[in-house]
PDB file of C-alpha atoms (C1' of nucleotides) in Angstrom:
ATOM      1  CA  UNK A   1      23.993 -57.981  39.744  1.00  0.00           C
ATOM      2  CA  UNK A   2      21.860 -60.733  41.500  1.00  0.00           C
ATOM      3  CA  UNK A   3      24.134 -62.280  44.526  1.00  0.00           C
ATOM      4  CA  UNK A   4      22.767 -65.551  46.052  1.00  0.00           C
ATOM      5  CA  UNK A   5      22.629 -64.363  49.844  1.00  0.00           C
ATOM      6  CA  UNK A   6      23.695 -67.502  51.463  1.00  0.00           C
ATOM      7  CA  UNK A   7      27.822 -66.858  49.827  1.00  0.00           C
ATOM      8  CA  UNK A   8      29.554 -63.832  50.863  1.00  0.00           C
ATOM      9  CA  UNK A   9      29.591 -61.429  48.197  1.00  0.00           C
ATOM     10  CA  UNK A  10      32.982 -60.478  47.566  1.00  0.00           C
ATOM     11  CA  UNK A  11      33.640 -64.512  47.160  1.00  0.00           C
ATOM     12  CA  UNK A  12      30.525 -64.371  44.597  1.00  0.00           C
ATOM     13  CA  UNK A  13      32.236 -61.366  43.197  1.00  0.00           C
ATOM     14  CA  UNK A  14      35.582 -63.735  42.669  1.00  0.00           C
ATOM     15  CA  UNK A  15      33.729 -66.120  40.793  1.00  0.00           C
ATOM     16  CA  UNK A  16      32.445 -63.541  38.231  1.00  0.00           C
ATOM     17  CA  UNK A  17      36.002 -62.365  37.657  1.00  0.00           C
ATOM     18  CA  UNK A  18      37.260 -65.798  37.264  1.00  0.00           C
ATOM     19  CA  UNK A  19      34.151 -66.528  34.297  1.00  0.00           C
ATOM     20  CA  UNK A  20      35.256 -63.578  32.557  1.00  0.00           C
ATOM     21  CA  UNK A  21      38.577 -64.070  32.246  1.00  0.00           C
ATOM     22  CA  UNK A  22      37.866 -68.017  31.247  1.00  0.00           C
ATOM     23  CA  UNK A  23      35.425 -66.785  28.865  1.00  0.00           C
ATOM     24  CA  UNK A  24      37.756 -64.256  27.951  1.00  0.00           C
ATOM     25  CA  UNK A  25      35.213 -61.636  27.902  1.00  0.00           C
ATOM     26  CA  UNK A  26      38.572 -60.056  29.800  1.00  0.00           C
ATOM     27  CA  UNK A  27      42.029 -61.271  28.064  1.00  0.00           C
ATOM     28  CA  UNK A  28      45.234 -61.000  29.232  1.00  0.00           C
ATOM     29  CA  UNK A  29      46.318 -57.893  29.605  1.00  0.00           C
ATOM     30  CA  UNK A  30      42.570 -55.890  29.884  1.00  0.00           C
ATOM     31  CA  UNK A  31      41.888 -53.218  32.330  1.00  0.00           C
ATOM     32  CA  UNK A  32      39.386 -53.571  34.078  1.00  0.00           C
ATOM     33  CA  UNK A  33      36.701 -51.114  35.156  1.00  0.00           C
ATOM     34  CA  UNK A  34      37.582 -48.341  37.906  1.00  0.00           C
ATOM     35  CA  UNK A  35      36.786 -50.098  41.158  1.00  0.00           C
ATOM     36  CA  UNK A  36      33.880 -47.276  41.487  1.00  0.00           C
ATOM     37  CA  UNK A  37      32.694 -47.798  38.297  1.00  0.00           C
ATOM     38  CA  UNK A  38      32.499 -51.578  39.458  1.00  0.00           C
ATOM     39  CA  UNK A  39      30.935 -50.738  42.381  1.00  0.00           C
ATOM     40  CA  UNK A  40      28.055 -49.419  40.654  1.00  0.00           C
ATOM     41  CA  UNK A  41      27.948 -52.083  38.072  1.00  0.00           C
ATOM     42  CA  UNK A  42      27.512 -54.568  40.273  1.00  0.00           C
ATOM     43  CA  UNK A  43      25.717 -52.863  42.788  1.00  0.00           C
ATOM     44  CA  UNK A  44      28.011 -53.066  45.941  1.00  0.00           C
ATOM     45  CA  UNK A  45      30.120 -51.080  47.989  1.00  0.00           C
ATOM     46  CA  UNK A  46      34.164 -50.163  47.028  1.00  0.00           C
ATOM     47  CA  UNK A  47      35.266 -52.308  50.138  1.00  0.00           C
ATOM     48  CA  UNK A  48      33.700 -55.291  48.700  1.00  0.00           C
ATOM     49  CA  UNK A  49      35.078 -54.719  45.416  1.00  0.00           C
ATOM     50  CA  UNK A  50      38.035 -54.088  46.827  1.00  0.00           C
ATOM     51  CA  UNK A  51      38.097 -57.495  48.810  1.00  0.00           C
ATOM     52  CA  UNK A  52      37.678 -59.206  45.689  1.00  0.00           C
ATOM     53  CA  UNK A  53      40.121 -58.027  43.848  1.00  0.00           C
ATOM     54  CA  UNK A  54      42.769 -58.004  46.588  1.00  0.00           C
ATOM     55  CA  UNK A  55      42.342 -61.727  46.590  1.00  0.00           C
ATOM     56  CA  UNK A  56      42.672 -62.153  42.911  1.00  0.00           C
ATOM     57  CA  UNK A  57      45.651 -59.983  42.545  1.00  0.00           C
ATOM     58  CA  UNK A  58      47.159 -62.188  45.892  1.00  0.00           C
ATOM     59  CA  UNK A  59      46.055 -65.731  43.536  1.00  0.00           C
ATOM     60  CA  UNK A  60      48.090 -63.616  40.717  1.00  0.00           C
ATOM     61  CA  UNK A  61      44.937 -63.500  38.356  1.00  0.00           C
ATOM     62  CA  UNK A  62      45.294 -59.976  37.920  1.00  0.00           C
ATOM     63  CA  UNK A  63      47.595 -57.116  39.218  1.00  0.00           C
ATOM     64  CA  UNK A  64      47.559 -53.910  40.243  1.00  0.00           C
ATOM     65  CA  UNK A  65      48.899 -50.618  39.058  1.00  0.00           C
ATOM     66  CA  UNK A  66      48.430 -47.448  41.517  1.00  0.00           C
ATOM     67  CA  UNK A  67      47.176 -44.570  39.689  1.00  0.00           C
ATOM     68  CA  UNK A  68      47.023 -46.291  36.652  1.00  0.00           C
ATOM     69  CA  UNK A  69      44.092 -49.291  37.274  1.00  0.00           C
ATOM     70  CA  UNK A  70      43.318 -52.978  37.821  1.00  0.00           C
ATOM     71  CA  UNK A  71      44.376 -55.881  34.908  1.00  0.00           C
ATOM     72  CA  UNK A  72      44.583 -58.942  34.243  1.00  0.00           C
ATOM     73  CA  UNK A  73      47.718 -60.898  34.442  1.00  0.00           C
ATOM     74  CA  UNK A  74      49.397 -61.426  30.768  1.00  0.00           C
ATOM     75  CA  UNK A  75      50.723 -64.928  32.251  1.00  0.00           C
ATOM     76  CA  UNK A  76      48.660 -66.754  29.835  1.00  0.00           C
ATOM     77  CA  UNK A  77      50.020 -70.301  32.152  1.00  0.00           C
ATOM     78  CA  UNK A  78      48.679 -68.718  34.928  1.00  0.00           C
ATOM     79  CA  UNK A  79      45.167 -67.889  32.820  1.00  0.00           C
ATOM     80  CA  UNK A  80      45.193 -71.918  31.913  1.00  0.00           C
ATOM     81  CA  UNK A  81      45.657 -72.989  35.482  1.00  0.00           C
ATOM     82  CA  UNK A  82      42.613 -71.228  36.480  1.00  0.00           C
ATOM     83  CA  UNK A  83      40.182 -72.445  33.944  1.00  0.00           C
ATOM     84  CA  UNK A  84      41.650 -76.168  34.849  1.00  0.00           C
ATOM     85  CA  UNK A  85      41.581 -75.347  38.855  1.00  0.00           C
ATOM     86  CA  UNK A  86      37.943 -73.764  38.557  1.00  0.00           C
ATOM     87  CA  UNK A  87      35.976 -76.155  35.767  1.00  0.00           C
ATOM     88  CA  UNK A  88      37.254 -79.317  37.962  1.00  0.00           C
ATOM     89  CA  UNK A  89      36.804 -77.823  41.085  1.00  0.00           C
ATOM     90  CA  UNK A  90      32.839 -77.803  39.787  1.00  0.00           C
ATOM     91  CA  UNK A  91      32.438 -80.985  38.418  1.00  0.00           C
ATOM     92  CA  UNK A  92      34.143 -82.936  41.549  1.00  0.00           C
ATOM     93  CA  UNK A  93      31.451 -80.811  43.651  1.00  0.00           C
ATOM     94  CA  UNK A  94      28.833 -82.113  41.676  1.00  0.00           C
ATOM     95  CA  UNK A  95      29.805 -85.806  41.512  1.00  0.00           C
ATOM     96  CA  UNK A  96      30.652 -85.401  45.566  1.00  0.00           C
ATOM     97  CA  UNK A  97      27.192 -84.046  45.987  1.00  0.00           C
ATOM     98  CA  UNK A  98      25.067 -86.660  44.195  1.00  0.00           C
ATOM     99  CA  UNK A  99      27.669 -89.064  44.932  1.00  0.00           C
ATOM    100  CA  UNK A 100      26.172 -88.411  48.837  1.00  0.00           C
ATOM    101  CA  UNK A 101      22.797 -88.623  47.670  1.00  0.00           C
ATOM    102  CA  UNK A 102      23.575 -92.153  46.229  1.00  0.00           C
ATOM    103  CA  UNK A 103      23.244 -91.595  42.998  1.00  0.00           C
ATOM    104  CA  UNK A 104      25.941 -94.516  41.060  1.00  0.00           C
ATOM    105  CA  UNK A 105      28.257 -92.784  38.339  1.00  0.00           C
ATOM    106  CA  UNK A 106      25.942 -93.696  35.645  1.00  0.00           C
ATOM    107  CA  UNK A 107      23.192 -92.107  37.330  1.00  0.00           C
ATOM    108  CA  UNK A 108      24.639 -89.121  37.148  1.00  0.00           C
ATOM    109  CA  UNK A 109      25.652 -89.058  33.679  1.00  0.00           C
ATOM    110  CA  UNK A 110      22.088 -89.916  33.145  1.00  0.00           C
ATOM    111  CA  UNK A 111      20.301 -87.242  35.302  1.00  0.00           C
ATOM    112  CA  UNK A 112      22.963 -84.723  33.133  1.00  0.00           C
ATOM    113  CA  UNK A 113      21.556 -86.083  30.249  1.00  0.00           C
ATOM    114  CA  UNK A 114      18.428 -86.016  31.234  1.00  0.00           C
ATOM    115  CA  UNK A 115      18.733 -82.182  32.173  1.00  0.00           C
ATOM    116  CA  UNK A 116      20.492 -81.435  28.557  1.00  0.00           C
ATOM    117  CA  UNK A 117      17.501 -82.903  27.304  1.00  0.00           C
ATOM    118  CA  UNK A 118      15.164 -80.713  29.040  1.00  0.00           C
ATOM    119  CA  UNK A 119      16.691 -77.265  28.338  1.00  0.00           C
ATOM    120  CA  UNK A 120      16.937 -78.205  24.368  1.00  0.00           C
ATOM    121  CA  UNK A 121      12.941 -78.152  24.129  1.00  0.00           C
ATOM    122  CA  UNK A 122      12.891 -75.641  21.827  1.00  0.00           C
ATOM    123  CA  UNK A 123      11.583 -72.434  22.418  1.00  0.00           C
ATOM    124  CA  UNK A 124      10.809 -71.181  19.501  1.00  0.00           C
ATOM    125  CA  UNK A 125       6.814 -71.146  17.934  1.00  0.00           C
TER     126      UNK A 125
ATOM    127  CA  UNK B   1      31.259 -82.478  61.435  1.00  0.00           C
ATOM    128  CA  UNK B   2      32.690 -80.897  59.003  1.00  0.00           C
ATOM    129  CA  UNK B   3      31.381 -77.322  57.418  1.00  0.00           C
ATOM    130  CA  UNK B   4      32.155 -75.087  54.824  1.00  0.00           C
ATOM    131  CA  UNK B   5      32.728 -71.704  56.213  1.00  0.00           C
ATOM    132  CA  UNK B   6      31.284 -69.553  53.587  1.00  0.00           C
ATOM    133  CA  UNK B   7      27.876 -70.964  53.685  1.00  0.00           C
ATOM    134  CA  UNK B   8      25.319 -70.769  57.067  1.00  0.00           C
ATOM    135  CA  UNK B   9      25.841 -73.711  59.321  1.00  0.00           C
ATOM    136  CA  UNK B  10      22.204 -74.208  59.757  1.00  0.00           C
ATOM    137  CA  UNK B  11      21.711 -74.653  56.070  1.00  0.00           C
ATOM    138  CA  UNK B  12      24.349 -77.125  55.410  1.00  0.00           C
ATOM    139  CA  UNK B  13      22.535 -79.237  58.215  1.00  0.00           C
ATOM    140  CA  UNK B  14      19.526 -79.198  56.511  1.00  0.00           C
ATOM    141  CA  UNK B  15      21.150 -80.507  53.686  1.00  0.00           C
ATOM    142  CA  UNK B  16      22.754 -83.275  55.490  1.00  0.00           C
ATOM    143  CA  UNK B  17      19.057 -83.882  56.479  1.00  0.00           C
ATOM    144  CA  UNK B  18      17.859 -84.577  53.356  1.00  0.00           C
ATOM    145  CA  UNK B  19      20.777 -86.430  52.281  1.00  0.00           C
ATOM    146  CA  UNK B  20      19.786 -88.876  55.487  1.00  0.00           C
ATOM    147  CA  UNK B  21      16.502 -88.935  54.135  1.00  0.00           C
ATOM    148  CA  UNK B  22      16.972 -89.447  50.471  1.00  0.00           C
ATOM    149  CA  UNK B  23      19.709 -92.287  51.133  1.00  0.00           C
ATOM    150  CA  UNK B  24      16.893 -94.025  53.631  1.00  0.00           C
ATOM    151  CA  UNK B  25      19.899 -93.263  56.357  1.00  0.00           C
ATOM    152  CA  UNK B  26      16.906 -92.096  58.255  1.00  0.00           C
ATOM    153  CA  UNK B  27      13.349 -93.723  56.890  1.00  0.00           C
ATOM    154  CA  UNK B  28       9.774 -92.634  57.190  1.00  0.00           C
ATOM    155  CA  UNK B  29       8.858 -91.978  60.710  1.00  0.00           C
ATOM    156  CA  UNK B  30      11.864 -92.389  62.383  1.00  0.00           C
ATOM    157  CA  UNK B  31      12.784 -90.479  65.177  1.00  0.00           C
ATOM    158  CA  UNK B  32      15.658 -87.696  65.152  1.00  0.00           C
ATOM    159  CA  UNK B  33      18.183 -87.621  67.763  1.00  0.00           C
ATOM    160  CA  UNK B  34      17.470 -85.225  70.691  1.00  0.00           C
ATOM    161  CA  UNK B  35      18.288 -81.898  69.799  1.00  0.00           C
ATOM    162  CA  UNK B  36      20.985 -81.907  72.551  1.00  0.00           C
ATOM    163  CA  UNK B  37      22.384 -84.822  71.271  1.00  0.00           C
ATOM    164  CA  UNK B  38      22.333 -83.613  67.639  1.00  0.00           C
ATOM    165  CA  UNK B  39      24.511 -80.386  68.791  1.00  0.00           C
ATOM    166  CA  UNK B  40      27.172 -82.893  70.198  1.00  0.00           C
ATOM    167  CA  UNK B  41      27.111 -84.822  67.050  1.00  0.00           C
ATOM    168  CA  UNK B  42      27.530 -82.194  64.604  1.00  0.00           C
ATOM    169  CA  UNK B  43      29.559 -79.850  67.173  1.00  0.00           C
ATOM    170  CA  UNK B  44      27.479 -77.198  67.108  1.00  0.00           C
ATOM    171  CA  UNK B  45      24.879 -74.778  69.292  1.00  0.00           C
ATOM    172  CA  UNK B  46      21.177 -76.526  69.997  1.00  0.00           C
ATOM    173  CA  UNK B  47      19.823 -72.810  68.734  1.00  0.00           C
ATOM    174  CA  UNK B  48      21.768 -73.809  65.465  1.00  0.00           C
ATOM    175  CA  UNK B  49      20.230 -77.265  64.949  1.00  0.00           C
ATOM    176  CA  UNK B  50      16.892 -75.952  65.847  1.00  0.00           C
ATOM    177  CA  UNK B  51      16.649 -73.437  63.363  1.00  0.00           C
ATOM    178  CA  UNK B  52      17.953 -76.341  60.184  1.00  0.00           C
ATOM    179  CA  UNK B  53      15.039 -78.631  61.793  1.00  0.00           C
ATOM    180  CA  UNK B  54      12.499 -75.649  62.183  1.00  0.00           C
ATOM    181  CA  UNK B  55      12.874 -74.940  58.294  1.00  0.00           C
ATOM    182  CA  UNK B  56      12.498 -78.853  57.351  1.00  0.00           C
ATOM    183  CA  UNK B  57       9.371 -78.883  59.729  1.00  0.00           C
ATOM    184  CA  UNK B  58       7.808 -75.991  57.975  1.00  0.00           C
ATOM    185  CA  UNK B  59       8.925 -77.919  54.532  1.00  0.00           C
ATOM    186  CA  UNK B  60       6.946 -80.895  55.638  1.00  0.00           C
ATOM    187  CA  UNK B  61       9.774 -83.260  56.070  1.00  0.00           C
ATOM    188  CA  UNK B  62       9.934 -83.310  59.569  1.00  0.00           C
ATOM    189  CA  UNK B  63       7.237 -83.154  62.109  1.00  0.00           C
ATOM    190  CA  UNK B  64       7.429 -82.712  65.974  1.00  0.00           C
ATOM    191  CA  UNK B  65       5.919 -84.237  68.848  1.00  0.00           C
ATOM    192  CA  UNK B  66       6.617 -81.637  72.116  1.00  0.00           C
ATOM    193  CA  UNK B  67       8.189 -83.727  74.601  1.00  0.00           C
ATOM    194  CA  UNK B  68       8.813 -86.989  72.642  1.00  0.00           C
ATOM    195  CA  UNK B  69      11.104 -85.759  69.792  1.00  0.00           C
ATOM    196  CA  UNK B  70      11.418 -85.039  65.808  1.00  0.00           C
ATOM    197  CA  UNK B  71      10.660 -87.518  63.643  1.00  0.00           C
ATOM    198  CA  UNK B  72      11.176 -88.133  59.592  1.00  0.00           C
ATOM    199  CA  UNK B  73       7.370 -87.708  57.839  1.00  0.00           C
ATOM    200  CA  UNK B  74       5.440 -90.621  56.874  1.00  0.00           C
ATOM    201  CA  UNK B  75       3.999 -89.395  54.083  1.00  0.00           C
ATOM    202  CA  UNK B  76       6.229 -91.184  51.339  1.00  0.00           C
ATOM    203  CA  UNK B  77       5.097 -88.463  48.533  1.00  0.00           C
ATOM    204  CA  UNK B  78       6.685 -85.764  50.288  1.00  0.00           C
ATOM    205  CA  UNK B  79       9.937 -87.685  50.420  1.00  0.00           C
ATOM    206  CA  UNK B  80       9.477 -88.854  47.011  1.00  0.00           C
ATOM    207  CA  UNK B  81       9.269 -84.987  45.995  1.00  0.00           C
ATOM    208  CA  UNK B  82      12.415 -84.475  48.006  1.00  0.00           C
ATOM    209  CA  UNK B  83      14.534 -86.262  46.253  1.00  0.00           C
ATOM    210  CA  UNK B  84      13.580 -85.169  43.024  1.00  0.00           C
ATOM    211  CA  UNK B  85      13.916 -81.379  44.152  1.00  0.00           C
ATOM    212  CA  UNK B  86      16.982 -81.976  45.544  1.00  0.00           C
ATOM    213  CA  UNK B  87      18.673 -83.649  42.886  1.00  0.00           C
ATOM    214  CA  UNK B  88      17.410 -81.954  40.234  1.00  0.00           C
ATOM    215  CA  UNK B  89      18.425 -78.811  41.746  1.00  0.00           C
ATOM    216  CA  UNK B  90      22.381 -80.258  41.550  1.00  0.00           C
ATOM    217  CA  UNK B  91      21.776 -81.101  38.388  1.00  0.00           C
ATOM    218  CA  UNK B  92      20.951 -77.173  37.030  1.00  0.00           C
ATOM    219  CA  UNK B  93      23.371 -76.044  39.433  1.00  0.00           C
ATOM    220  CA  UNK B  94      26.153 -77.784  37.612  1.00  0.00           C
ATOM    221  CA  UNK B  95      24.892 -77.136  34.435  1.00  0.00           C
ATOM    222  CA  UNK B  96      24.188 -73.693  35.117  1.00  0.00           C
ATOM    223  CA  UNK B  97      27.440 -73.011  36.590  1.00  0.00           C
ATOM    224  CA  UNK B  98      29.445 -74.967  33.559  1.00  0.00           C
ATOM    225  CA  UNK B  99      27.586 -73.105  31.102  1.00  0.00           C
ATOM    226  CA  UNK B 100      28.931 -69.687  32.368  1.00  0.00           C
ATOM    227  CA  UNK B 101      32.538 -71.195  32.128  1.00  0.00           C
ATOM    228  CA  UNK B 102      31.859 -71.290  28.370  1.00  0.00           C
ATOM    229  CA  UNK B 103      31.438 -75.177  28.149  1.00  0.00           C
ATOM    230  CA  UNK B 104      29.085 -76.779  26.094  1.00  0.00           C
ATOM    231  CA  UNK B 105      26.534 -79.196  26.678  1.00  0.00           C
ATOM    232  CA  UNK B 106      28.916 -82.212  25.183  1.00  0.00           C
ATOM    233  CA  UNK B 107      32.429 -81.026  27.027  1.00  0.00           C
ATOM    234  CA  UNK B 108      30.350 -81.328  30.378  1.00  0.00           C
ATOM    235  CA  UNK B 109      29.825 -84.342  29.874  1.00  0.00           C
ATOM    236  CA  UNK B 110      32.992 -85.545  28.723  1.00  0.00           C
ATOM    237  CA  UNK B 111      34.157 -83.286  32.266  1.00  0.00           C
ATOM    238  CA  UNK B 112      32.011 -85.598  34.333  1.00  0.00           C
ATOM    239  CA  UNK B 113      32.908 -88.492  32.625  1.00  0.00           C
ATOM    240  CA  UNK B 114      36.829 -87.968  32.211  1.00  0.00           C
ATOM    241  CA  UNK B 115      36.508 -87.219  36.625  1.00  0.00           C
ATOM    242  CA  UNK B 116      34.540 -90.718  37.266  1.00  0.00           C
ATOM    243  CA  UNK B 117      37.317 -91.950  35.055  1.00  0.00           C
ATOM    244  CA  UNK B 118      39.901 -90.756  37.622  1.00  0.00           C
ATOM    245  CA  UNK B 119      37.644 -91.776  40.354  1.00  0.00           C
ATOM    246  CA  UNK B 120      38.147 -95.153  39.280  1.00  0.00           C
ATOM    247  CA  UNK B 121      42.006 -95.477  39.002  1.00  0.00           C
ATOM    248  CA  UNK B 122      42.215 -98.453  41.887  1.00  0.00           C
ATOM    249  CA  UNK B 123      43.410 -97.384  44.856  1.00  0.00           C
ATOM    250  CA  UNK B 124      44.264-100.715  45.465  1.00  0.00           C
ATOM    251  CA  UNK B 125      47.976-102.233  46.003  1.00  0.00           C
TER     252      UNK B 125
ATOM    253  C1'  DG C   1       3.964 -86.261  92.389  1.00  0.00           C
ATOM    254  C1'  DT C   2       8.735 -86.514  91.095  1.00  0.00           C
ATOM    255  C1'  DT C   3      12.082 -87.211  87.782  1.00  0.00           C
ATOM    256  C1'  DA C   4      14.319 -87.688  83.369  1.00  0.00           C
ATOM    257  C1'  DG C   5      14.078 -86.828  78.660  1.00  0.00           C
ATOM    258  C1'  DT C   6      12.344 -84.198  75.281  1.00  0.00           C
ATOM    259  C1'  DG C   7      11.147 -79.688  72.336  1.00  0.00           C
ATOM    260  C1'  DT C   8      10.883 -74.491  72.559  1.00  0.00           C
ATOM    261  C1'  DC C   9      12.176 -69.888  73.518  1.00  0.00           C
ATOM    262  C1'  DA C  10      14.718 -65.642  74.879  1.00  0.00           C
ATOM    263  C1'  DT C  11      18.710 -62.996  76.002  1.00  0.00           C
ATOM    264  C1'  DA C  12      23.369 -61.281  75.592  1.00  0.00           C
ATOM    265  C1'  DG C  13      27.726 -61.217  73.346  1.00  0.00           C
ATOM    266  C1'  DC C  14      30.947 -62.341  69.633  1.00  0.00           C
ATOM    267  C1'  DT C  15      32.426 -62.529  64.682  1.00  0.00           C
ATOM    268  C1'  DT C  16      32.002 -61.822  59.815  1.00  0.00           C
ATOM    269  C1'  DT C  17      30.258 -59.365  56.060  1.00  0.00           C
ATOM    270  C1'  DC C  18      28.679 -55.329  54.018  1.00  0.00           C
ATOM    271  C1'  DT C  19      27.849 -50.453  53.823  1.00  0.00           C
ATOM    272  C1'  DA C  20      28.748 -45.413  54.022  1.00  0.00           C
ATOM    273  C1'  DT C  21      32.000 -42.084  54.345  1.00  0.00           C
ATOM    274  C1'  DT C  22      36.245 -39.822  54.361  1.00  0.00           C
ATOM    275  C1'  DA C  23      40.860 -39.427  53.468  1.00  0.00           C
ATOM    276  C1'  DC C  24      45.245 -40.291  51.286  1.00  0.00           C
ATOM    277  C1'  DA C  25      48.615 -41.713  47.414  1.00  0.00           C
ATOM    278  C1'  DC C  26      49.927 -42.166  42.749  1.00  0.00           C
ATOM    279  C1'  DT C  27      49.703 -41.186  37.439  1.00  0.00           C
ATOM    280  C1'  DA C  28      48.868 -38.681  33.361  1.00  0.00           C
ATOM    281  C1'  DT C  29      47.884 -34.612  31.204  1.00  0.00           C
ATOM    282  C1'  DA C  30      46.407 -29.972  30.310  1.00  0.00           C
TER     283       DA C  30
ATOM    284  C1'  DT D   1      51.322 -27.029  39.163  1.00  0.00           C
ATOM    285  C1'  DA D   2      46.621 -27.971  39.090  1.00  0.00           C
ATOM    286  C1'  DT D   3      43.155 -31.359  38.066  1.00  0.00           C
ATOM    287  C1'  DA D   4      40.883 -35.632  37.035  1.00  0.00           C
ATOM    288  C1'  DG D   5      41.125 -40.422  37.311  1.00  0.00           C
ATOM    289  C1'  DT D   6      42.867 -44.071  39.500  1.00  0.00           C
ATOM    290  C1'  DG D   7      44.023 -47.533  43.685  1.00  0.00           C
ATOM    291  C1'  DT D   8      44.321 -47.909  48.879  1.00  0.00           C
ATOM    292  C1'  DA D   9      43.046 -47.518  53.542  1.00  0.00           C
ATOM    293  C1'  DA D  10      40.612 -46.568  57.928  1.00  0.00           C
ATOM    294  C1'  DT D  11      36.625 -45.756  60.638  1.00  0.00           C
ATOM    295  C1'  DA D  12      31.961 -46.530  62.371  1.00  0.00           C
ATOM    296  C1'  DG D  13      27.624 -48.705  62.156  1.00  0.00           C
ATOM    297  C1'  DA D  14      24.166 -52.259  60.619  1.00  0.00           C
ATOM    298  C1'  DA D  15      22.784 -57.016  59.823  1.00  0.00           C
ATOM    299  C1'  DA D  16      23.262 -62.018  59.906  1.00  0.00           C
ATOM    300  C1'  DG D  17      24.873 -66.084  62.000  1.00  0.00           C
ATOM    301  C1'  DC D  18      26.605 -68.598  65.869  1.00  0.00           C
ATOM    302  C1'  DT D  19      27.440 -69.430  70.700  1.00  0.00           C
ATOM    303  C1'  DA D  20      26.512 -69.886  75.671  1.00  0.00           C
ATOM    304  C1'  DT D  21      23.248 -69.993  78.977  1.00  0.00           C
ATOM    305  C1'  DG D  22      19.109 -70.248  81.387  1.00  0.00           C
ATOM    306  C1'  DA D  23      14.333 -70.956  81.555  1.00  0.00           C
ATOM    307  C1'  DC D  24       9.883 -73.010  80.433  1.00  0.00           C
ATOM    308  C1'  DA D  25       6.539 -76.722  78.622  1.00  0.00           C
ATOM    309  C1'  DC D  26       5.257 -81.257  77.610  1.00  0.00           C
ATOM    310  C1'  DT D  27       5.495 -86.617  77.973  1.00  0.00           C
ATOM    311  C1'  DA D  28       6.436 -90.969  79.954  1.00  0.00           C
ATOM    312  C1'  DA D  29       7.699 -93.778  83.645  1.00  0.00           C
ATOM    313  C1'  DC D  30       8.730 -94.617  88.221  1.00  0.00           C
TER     314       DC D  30
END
DNA sequence: GTTAGTGTCATAGCTTTCTATTACACTATA
DNA sequence: TATAGTGTAATAGAAAGCTATGACACTAAC
């Protein structure tokens, strides 16, 4: 897995988690992967594995059985929380962020636009 | 000032650069604060805000003058670029990270607009 | 020439993150 | 009860970032 190097890993490694389960390529419930199996997957040591997950089992996103494996909590409220908490937490970044570059609202709705625009220039032929 | 402890110091400072820049806080050929002075401001070490202004030198956007100071670039095409890299690069970033979440091109926009909505409930009274 | 203000550089030490490695604890099953 | 698969934990070392500090180089003005 590619990491950006400027964010610690294990916080990058959060943020994967948390897509999954929004995208519920991991549903309520799932095991997950053994944490050396993950390890490997994603190309990083147990410990930082490890550090990930002990913070999402802390948030309740997933718990933990000893022996048995890592999943993912079956609290579907707790599931809906996240997706709210995480999608707005991205979208007030981005309006803070061009909202500092003075951009107005409607300039950012446009430059979005704009950008939707761009990546729909099909690439087929 | 105020940083976000997961990302380098010196590269959120370069950012706050360029958001100077861009919002003509600091204009074309202006000079910088002394580095000194610029490690009180933003409360940090002078080997931190000399590394941030030693990357926007190489970029271009700053030049230096040994013993006078740092000063913004006059050449109005570089800053022109700037502001195009840098907000365009928001731009994918949001889309980018929205699209993992599973949201489509139309539901981030109705995320941005639905959060300028709240932006706007007057906090007057 | 001296002084004050400026950029530049180097060193040492601290903290956080990540890795490698080893060990231990629990569960299911043959 | 032995074994394989699992989570958990501790240690030591490397690398990056930040700090504190001191030193040096250049410019302008007295």
């Amino acid at each position: 897995m590619k990491f950006d190097d400027r964010i610690p890993i294990y916080y990058q490694i959060k943020q994967y988690f948390y897509q999954q389960i929004i995208t519920q390529q991991l549903q309520p419930g799932d095991k997950l992967p053994g944490v050396r199996q993950l390890a490997v997957d994603l190309t990083v040591n147990v410990n930082t594995i490890q550090r990930a997950l002990q913070e999402l089992i802390t948030e309740g996103v997933l718990f933990s059985k000893r022996g048995l494996g890592n999943f993912v909590t079956t609290d579907h409220d707790t599931i809906k929380q996240l997706k709210h908490r995480v999608v707005s937490g991205q979208v007030a970044w981005y309006y803070h962020q061009l909202e500092k570059l003075g951009l107005s609202p409607a300039s950012m709705q446009q430059a979005l636009a704009d950008y939707i625009e761009e990546e729909n220039h099909d690439p087929k032929s």
